Coordinates of C-alpha atoms in Angstrom, one line a residue:
X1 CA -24.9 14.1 18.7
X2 CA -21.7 12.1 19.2
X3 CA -18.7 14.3 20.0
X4 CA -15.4 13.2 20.3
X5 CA -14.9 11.2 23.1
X6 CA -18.7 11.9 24.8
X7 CA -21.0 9.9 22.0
X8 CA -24.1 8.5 23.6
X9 CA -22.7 5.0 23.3
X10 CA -19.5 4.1 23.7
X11 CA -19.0 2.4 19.8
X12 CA -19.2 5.6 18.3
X13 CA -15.1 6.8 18.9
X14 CA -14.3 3.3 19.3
X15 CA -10.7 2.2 18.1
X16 CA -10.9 1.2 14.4
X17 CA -14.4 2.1 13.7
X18 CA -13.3 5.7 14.3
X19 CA -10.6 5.5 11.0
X20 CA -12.8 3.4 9.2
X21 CA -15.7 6.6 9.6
X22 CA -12.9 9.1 9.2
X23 CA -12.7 7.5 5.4
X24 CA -16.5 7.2 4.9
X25 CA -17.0 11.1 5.5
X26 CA -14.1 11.7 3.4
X27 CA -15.7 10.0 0.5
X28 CA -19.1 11.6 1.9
X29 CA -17.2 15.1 0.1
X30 CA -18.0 13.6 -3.3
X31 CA -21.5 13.4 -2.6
X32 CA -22.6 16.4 -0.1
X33 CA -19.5 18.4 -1.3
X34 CA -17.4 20.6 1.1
X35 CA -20.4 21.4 3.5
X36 CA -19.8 23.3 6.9
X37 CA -20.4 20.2 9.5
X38 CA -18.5 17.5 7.2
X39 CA -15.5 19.7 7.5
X40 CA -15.5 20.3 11.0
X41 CA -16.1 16.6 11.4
X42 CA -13.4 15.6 9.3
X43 CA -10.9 17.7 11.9
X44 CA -12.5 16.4 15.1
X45 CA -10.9 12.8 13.4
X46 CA -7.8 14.2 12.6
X47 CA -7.2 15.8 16.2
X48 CA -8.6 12.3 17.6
X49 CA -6.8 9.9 15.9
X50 CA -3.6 12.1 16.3
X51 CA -3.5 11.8 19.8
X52 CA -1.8 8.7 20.7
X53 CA -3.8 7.6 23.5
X54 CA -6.1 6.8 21.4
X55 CA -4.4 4.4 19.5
X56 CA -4.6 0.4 19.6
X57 CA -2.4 -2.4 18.4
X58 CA -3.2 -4.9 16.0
X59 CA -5.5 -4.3 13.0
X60 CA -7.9 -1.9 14.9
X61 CA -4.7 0.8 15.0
X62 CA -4.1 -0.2 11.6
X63 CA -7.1 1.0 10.4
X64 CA -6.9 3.8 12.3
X65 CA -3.7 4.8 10.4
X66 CA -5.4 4.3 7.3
X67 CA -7.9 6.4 8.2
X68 CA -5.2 9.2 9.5
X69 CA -4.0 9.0 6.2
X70 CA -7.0 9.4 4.1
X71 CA -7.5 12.2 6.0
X72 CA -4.5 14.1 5.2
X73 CA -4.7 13.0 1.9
X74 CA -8.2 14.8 1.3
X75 CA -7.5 17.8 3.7
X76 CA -3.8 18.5 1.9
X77 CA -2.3 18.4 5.0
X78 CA 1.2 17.4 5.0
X79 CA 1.5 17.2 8.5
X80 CA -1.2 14.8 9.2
X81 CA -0.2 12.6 6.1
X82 CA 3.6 12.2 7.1
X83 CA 2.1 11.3 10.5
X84 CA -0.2 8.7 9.2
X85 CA 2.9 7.4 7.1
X86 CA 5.4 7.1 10.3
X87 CA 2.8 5.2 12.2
X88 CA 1.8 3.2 9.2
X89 CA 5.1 2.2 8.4
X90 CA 6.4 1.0 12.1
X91 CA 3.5 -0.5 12.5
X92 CA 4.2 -2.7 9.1
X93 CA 7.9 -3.7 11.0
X94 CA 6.0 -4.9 13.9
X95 CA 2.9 -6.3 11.6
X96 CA 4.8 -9.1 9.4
X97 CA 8.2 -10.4 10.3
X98 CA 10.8 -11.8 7.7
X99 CA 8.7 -15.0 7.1
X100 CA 5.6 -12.6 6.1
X101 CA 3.8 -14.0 9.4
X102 CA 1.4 -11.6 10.4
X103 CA 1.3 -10.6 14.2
X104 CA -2.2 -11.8 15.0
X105 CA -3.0 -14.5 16.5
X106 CA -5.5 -16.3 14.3
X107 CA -5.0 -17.3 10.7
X108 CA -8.8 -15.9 9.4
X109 CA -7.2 -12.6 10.6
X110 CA -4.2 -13.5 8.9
X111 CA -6.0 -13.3 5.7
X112 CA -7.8 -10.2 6.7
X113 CA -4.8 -8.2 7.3
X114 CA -2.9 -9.7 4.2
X115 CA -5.7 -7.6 2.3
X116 CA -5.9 -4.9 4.2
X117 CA -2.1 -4.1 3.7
X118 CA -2.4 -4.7 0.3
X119 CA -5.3 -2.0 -0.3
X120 CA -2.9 0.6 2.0
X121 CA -0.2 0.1 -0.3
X122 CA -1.6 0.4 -3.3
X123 CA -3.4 4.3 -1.7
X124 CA 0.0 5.2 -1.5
X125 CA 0.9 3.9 -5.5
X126 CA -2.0 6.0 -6.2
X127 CA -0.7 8.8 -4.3
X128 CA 2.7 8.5 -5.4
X129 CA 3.9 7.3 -2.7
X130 CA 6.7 5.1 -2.4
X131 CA 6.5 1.5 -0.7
X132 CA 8.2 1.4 2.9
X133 CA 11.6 -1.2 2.1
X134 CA 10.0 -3.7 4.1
X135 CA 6.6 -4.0 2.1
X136 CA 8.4 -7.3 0.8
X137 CA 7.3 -9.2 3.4
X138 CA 3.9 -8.8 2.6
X139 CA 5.0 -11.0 -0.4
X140 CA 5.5 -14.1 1.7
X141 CA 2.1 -14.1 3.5
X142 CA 0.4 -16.1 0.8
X143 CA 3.1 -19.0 1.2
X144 CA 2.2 -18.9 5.0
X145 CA -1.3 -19.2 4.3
X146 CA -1.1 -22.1 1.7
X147 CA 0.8 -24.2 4.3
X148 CA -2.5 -22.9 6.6
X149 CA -5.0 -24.5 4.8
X150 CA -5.6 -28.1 5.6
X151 CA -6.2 -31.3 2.5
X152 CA -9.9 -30.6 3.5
X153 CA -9.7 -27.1 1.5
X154 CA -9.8 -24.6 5.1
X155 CA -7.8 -22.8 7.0
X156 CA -6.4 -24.6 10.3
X157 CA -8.4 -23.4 12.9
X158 CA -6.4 -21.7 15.4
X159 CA -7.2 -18.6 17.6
X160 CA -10.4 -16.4 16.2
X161 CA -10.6 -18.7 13.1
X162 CA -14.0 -20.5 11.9
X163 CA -13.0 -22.1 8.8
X164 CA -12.3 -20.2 5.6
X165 CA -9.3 -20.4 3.2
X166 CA -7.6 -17.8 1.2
X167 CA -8.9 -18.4 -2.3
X168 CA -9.9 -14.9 -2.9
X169 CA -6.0 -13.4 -2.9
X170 CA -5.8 -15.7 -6.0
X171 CA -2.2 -16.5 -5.7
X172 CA -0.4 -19.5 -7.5
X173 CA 0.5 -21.5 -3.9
X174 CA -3.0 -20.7 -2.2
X175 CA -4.9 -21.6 -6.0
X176 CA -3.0 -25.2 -5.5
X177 CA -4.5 -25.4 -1.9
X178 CA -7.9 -24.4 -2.3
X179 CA -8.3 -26.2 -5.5
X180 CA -6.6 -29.4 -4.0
X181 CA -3.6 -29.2 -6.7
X182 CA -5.8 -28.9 -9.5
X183 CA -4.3 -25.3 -10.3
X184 CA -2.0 -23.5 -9.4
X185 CA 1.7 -23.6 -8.1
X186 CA 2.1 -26.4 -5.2
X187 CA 4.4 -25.8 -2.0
X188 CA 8.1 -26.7 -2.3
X189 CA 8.0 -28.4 1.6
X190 CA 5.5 -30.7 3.5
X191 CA 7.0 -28.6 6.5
X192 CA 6.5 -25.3 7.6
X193 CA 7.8 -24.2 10.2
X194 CA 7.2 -20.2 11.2
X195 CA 9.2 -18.1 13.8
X196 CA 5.9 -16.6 14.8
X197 CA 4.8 -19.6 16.5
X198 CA 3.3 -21.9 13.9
X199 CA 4.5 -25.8 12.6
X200 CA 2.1 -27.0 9.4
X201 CA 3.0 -30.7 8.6
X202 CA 2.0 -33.0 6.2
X203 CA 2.7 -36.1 4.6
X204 CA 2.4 -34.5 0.7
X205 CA 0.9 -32.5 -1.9
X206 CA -1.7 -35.3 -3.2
X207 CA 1.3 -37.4 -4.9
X208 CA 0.7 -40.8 -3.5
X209 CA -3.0 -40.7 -2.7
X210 CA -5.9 -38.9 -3.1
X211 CA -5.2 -34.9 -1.9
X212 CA -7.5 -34.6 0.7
X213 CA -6.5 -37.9 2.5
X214 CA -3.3 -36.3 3.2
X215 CA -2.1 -36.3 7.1
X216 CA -2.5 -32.7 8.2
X217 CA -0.6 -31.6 11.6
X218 CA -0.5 -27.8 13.1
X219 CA 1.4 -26.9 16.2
X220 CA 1.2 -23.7 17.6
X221 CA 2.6 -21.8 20.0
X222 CA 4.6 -18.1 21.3
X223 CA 2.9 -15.4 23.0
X224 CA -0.5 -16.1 24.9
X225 CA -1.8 -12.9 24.6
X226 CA -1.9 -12.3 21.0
X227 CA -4.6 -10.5 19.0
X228 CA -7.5 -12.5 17.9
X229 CA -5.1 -15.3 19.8
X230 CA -6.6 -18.1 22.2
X231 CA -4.8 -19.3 25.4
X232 CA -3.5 -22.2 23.0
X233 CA 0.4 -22.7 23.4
X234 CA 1.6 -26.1 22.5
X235 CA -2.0 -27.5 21.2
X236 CA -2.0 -29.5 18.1
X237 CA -4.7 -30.1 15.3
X238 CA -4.5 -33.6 13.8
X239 CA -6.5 -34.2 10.0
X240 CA -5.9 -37.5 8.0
X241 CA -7.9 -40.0 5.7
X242 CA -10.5 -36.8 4.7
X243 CA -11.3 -36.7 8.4
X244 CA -10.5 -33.6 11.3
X245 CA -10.3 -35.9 13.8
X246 CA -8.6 -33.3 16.8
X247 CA -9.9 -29.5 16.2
X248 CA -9.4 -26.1 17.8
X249 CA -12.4 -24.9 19.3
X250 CA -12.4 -21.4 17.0
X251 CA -14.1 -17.9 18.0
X252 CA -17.9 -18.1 18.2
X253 CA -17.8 -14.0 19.1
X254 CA -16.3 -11.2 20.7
X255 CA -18.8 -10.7 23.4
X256 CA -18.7 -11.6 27.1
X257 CA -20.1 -14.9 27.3
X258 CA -19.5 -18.2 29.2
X259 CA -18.7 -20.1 25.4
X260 CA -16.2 -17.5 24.6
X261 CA -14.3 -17.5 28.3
X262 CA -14.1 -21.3 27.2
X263 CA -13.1 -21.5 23.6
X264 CA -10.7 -18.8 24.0
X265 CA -9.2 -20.4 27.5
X266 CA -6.8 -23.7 27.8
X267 CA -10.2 -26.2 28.1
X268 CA -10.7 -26.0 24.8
X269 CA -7.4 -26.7 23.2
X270 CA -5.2 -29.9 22.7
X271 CA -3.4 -28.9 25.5
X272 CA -2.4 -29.8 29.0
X273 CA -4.5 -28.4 31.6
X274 CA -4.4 -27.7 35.2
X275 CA -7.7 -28.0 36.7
X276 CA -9.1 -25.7 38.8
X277 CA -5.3 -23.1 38.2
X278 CA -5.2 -20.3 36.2
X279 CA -3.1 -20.4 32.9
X280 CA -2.2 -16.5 32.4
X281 CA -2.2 -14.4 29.2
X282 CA 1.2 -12.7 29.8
X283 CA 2.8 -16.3 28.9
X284 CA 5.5 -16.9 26.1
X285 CA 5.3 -20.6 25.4
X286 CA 8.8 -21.3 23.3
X287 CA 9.7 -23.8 20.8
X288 CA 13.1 -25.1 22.7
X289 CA 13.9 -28.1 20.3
X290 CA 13.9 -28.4 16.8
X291 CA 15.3 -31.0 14.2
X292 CA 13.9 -33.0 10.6
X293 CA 15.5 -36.0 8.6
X294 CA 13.3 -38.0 6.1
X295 CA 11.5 -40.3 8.9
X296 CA 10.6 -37.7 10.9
X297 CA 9.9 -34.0 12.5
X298 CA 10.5 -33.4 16.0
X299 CA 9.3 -29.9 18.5
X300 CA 9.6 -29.4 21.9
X301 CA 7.8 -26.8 23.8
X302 CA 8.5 -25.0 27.0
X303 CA 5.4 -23.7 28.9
X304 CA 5.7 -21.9 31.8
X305 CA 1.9 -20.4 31.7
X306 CA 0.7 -21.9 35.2
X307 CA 2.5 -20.4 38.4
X308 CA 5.1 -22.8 39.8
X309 CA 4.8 -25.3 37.1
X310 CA 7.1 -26.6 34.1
X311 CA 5.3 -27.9 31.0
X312 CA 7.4 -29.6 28.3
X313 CA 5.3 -31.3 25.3
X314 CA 7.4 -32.9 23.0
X315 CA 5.8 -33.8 19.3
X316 CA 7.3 -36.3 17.0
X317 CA 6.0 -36.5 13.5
X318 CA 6.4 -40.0 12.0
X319 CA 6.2 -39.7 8.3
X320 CA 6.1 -42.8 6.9
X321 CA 3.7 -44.0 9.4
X322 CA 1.7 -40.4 9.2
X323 CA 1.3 -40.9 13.2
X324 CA 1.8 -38.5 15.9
X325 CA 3.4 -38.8 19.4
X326 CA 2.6 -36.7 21.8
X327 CA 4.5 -36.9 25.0
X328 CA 4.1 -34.2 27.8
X329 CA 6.1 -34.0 31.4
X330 CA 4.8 -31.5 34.0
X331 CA 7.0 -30.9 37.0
X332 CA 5.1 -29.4 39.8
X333 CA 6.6 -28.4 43.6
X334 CA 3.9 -31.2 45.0
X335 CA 1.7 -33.8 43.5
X336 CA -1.1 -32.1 41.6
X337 CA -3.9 -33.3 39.0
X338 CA -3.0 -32.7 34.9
X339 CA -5.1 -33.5 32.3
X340 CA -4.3 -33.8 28.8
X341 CA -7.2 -32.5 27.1
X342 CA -8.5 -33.8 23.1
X343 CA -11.0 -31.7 21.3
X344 CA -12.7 -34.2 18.5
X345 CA -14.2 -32.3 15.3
X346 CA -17.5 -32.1 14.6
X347 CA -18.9 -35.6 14.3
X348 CA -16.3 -37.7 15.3
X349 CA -17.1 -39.8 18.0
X350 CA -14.9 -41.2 20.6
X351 CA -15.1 -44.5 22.7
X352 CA -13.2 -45.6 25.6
X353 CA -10.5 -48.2 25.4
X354 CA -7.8 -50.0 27.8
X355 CA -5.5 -48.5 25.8
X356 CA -7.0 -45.0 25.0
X357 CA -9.4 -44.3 22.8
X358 CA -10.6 -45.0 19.3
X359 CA -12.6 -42.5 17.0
X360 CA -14.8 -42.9 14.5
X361 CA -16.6 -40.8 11.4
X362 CA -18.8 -42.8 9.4
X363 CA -17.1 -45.5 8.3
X364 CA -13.2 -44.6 9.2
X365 CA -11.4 -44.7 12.4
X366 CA -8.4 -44.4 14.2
X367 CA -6.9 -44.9 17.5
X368 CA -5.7 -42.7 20.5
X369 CA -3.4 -44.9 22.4
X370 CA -2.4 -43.4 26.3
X371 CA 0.8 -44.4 27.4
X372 CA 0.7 -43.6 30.9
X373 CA -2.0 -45.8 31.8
X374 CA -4.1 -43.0 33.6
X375 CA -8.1 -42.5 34.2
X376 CA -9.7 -41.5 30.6
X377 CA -13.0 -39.8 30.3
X378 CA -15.3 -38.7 27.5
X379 CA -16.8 -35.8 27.5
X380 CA -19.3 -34.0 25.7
X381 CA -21.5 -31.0 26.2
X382 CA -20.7 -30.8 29.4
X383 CA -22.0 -27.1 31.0
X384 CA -20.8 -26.8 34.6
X385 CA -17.8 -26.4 34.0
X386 CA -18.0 -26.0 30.7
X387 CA -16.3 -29.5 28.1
X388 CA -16.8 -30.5 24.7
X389 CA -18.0 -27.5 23.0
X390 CA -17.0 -25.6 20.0
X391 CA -17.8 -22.9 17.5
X392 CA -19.8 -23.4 14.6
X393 CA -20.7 -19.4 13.8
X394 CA -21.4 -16.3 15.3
X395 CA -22.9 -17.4 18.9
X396 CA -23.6 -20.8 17.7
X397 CA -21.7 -24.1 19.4
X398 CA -22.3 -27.5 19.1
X399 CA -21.2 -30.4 21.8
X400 CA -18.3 -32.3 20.6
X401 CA -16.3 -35.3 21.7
X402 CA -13.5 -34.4 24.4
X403 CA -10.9 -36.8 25.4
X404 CA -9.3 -36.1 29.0
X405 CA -6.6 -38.1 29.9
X406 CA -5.7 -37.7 33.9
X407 CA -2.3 -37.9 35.2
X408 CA -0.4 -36.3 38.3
X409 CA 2.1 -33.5 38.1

């Protein structure tokens, strides 16, 4: 009904869901035995996902190497397995760097793939198989997401992430996290900074007050075009006093929609925005500057995503103080509008000042404080164009609070 490459619908030889079906008929053999059609269908996968045009990047490849691998496994072909292997293992070196960062773009995938790797590996072990030498990275992933999750107990939501924190891998440094140092091992650093594109800051482990009124700062940036990634280089997230008062805007679904064009595009980020200019997706925002003594951490971004246009956003952690200073300089080749754009978290609401803004949740509050004296605006729910919405599930959004702070380039 659904032969390779000319199904009826197009999700039936679909990257990923084709190596992920390529293991379910394989374990369909213990149950039906070694009928006719299963056979015969069990080769149509292995000459399909052979064929490297076929073949995606990210996690839906992965799984298609899995599947590859299952299938030469089961079908004692030595061929197909060693295949599988070769494309399972350079995939790995291009999958985690050094700092067990994982390629994607979103830390909910990060998780995801964590596991994933971690049930390949151990099909080889059963196999007898030997781990590839850089399967040690994997072993640094769970440090990564510990730093991830915020004092509230969930992951930092950037790219394709709605909530969620890594309990389930059970670790000693993610146990501390999710249990708000209750078990567990805790972090040896209140700053991570990853290679990959990602700063976590905080001001401590739950030492000197209450764990989840820690100050919780993510930075993010690198390519633009990542998987499961947003259009998000150089945003920030900003959590203290039990409060995510700034919040990434996080996936609400894969579909085409008008939601997801925004909460994947630069709108809905902590960002600066060009209106009305296109930020493109082949961008490579770089972390140019770098340094931390015991008062202080300091980045500085380069962000050359709109045509013609140099963004520099320079962050400076205050520790002691637990504030952040955000100070952004756009050169343009003639005077053009740029906004600085502040996505509020779910009930936080935001009113005007002279001086910026303040922001409230029940009864806390702190202040956003402009320093170039330019129109503010709030806005929420706004639909055409689309301001102050974000995710809260599959095809759900709510309005939030966004800050817009004008200025010319």
């Amino acid at each position: 009904a659904n032969p390779p490459g000319a199904g009826q619908t197009r999700w039936s030889w679909i990257d990923m869901s084709d190596g992920i079906r390529a293991m379910e008929l394989c374990h369909g053999l213990t149950v039906v035995g070694e009928q006719e059609w299963l056979l015969s269908s069990l080769h149509d996968h292995v000459a399909w996902l052979s064929e490297p045009s076929h073949l995606k990047r990210g996690n839906h490849g992965f799984h298609q190497h899995v599947g590859l691998f299952v299938l030469g496994v089961v079908l004692e072909d030595p061929e197909v397995t060693e295949l599988a292997l070769e494309r399972l293992f350079d995939q790995l070196a291009a999958a985690y760097d050094e700092q067990g960062a994982n390629e994607e773009g979103s830390l909910g995938y990060h998780l995801q793939n964590y596991e994933w790797w971690n049930d390949a590996l151990r099909r080889l072990d059963l196999e007898g198989i030997p781990r590839p030498e850089l399967s040690h990275r994997l072993d640094l992933a769970p440090q990564l997401l510990a730093h991830a999750t915020s004092p509230l107990g969930r992951f930092a939501r950037i790219g394709d992430t709605d909530g969620g924190n890594p309990r389930r891998i059970n670790h000693p440094l993610t146990r501390f996290v999710v249990t708000q140092g209750r078990e567990g091992i805790k972090p040896d650093s209140t700053t991570a900074i990853y290679d990959a594109g990602y700063a976590f800051l905080r001001s401590g482990w739950g030492e000197d007050r209450p764990y989840q009124d820690e100050t919780f700062v993510t930075a993010v940036w690198g390519r633009q075009d990542k998987v499961h990634g947003h259009r998000d280089g150089g945003s920030v997230t900003f959590a203290t006093d039990g409060v995510q008062w700034l919040d990434d805007s996080g996936k609400y679904y894969y579909g085409k929609s008008p939601i997801r064009d925004y909460v994947v595009g630069r709108e809905s980020h902590n960002a600066v925005v060009m209106p009305g200019k296109t930020y493109r997706r082949d961008t490579e925002v770089s972390l140019i500057g770098h340094s931390e003594t015991g008062d202080y951490v300091d980045l500085t971004f380069s962000d050359p995503g709109y045509d013609d246009v140099g963004i520099l956003r320079r962050l400076i952690y205050l520790k002691a103080r637990r504030q952040l200073l955000v100070l952004d300089s756009v050169e343009t080749p003639e005077s053009t509008v740029v906004e600085q754009c502040w996505n509020c978290g779910r009930d936080v609401e935001a009113q005007r000042l002279r001086t910026g803004f303040i922001l409230r949740r029940e009864k806390k509050n702190i202040h956003v404080s402009t320093l170039n004296g330019g129109p503010t605006e709030v806005r929420r729910g706004e639909e055409n164009p689309l301001a102050g919405w974000t995710s809260t599930g599959w095809r759900r959004a709510s309005p939030v609070e966004q800050l817009a702070v004008t200025g010319q380039g």
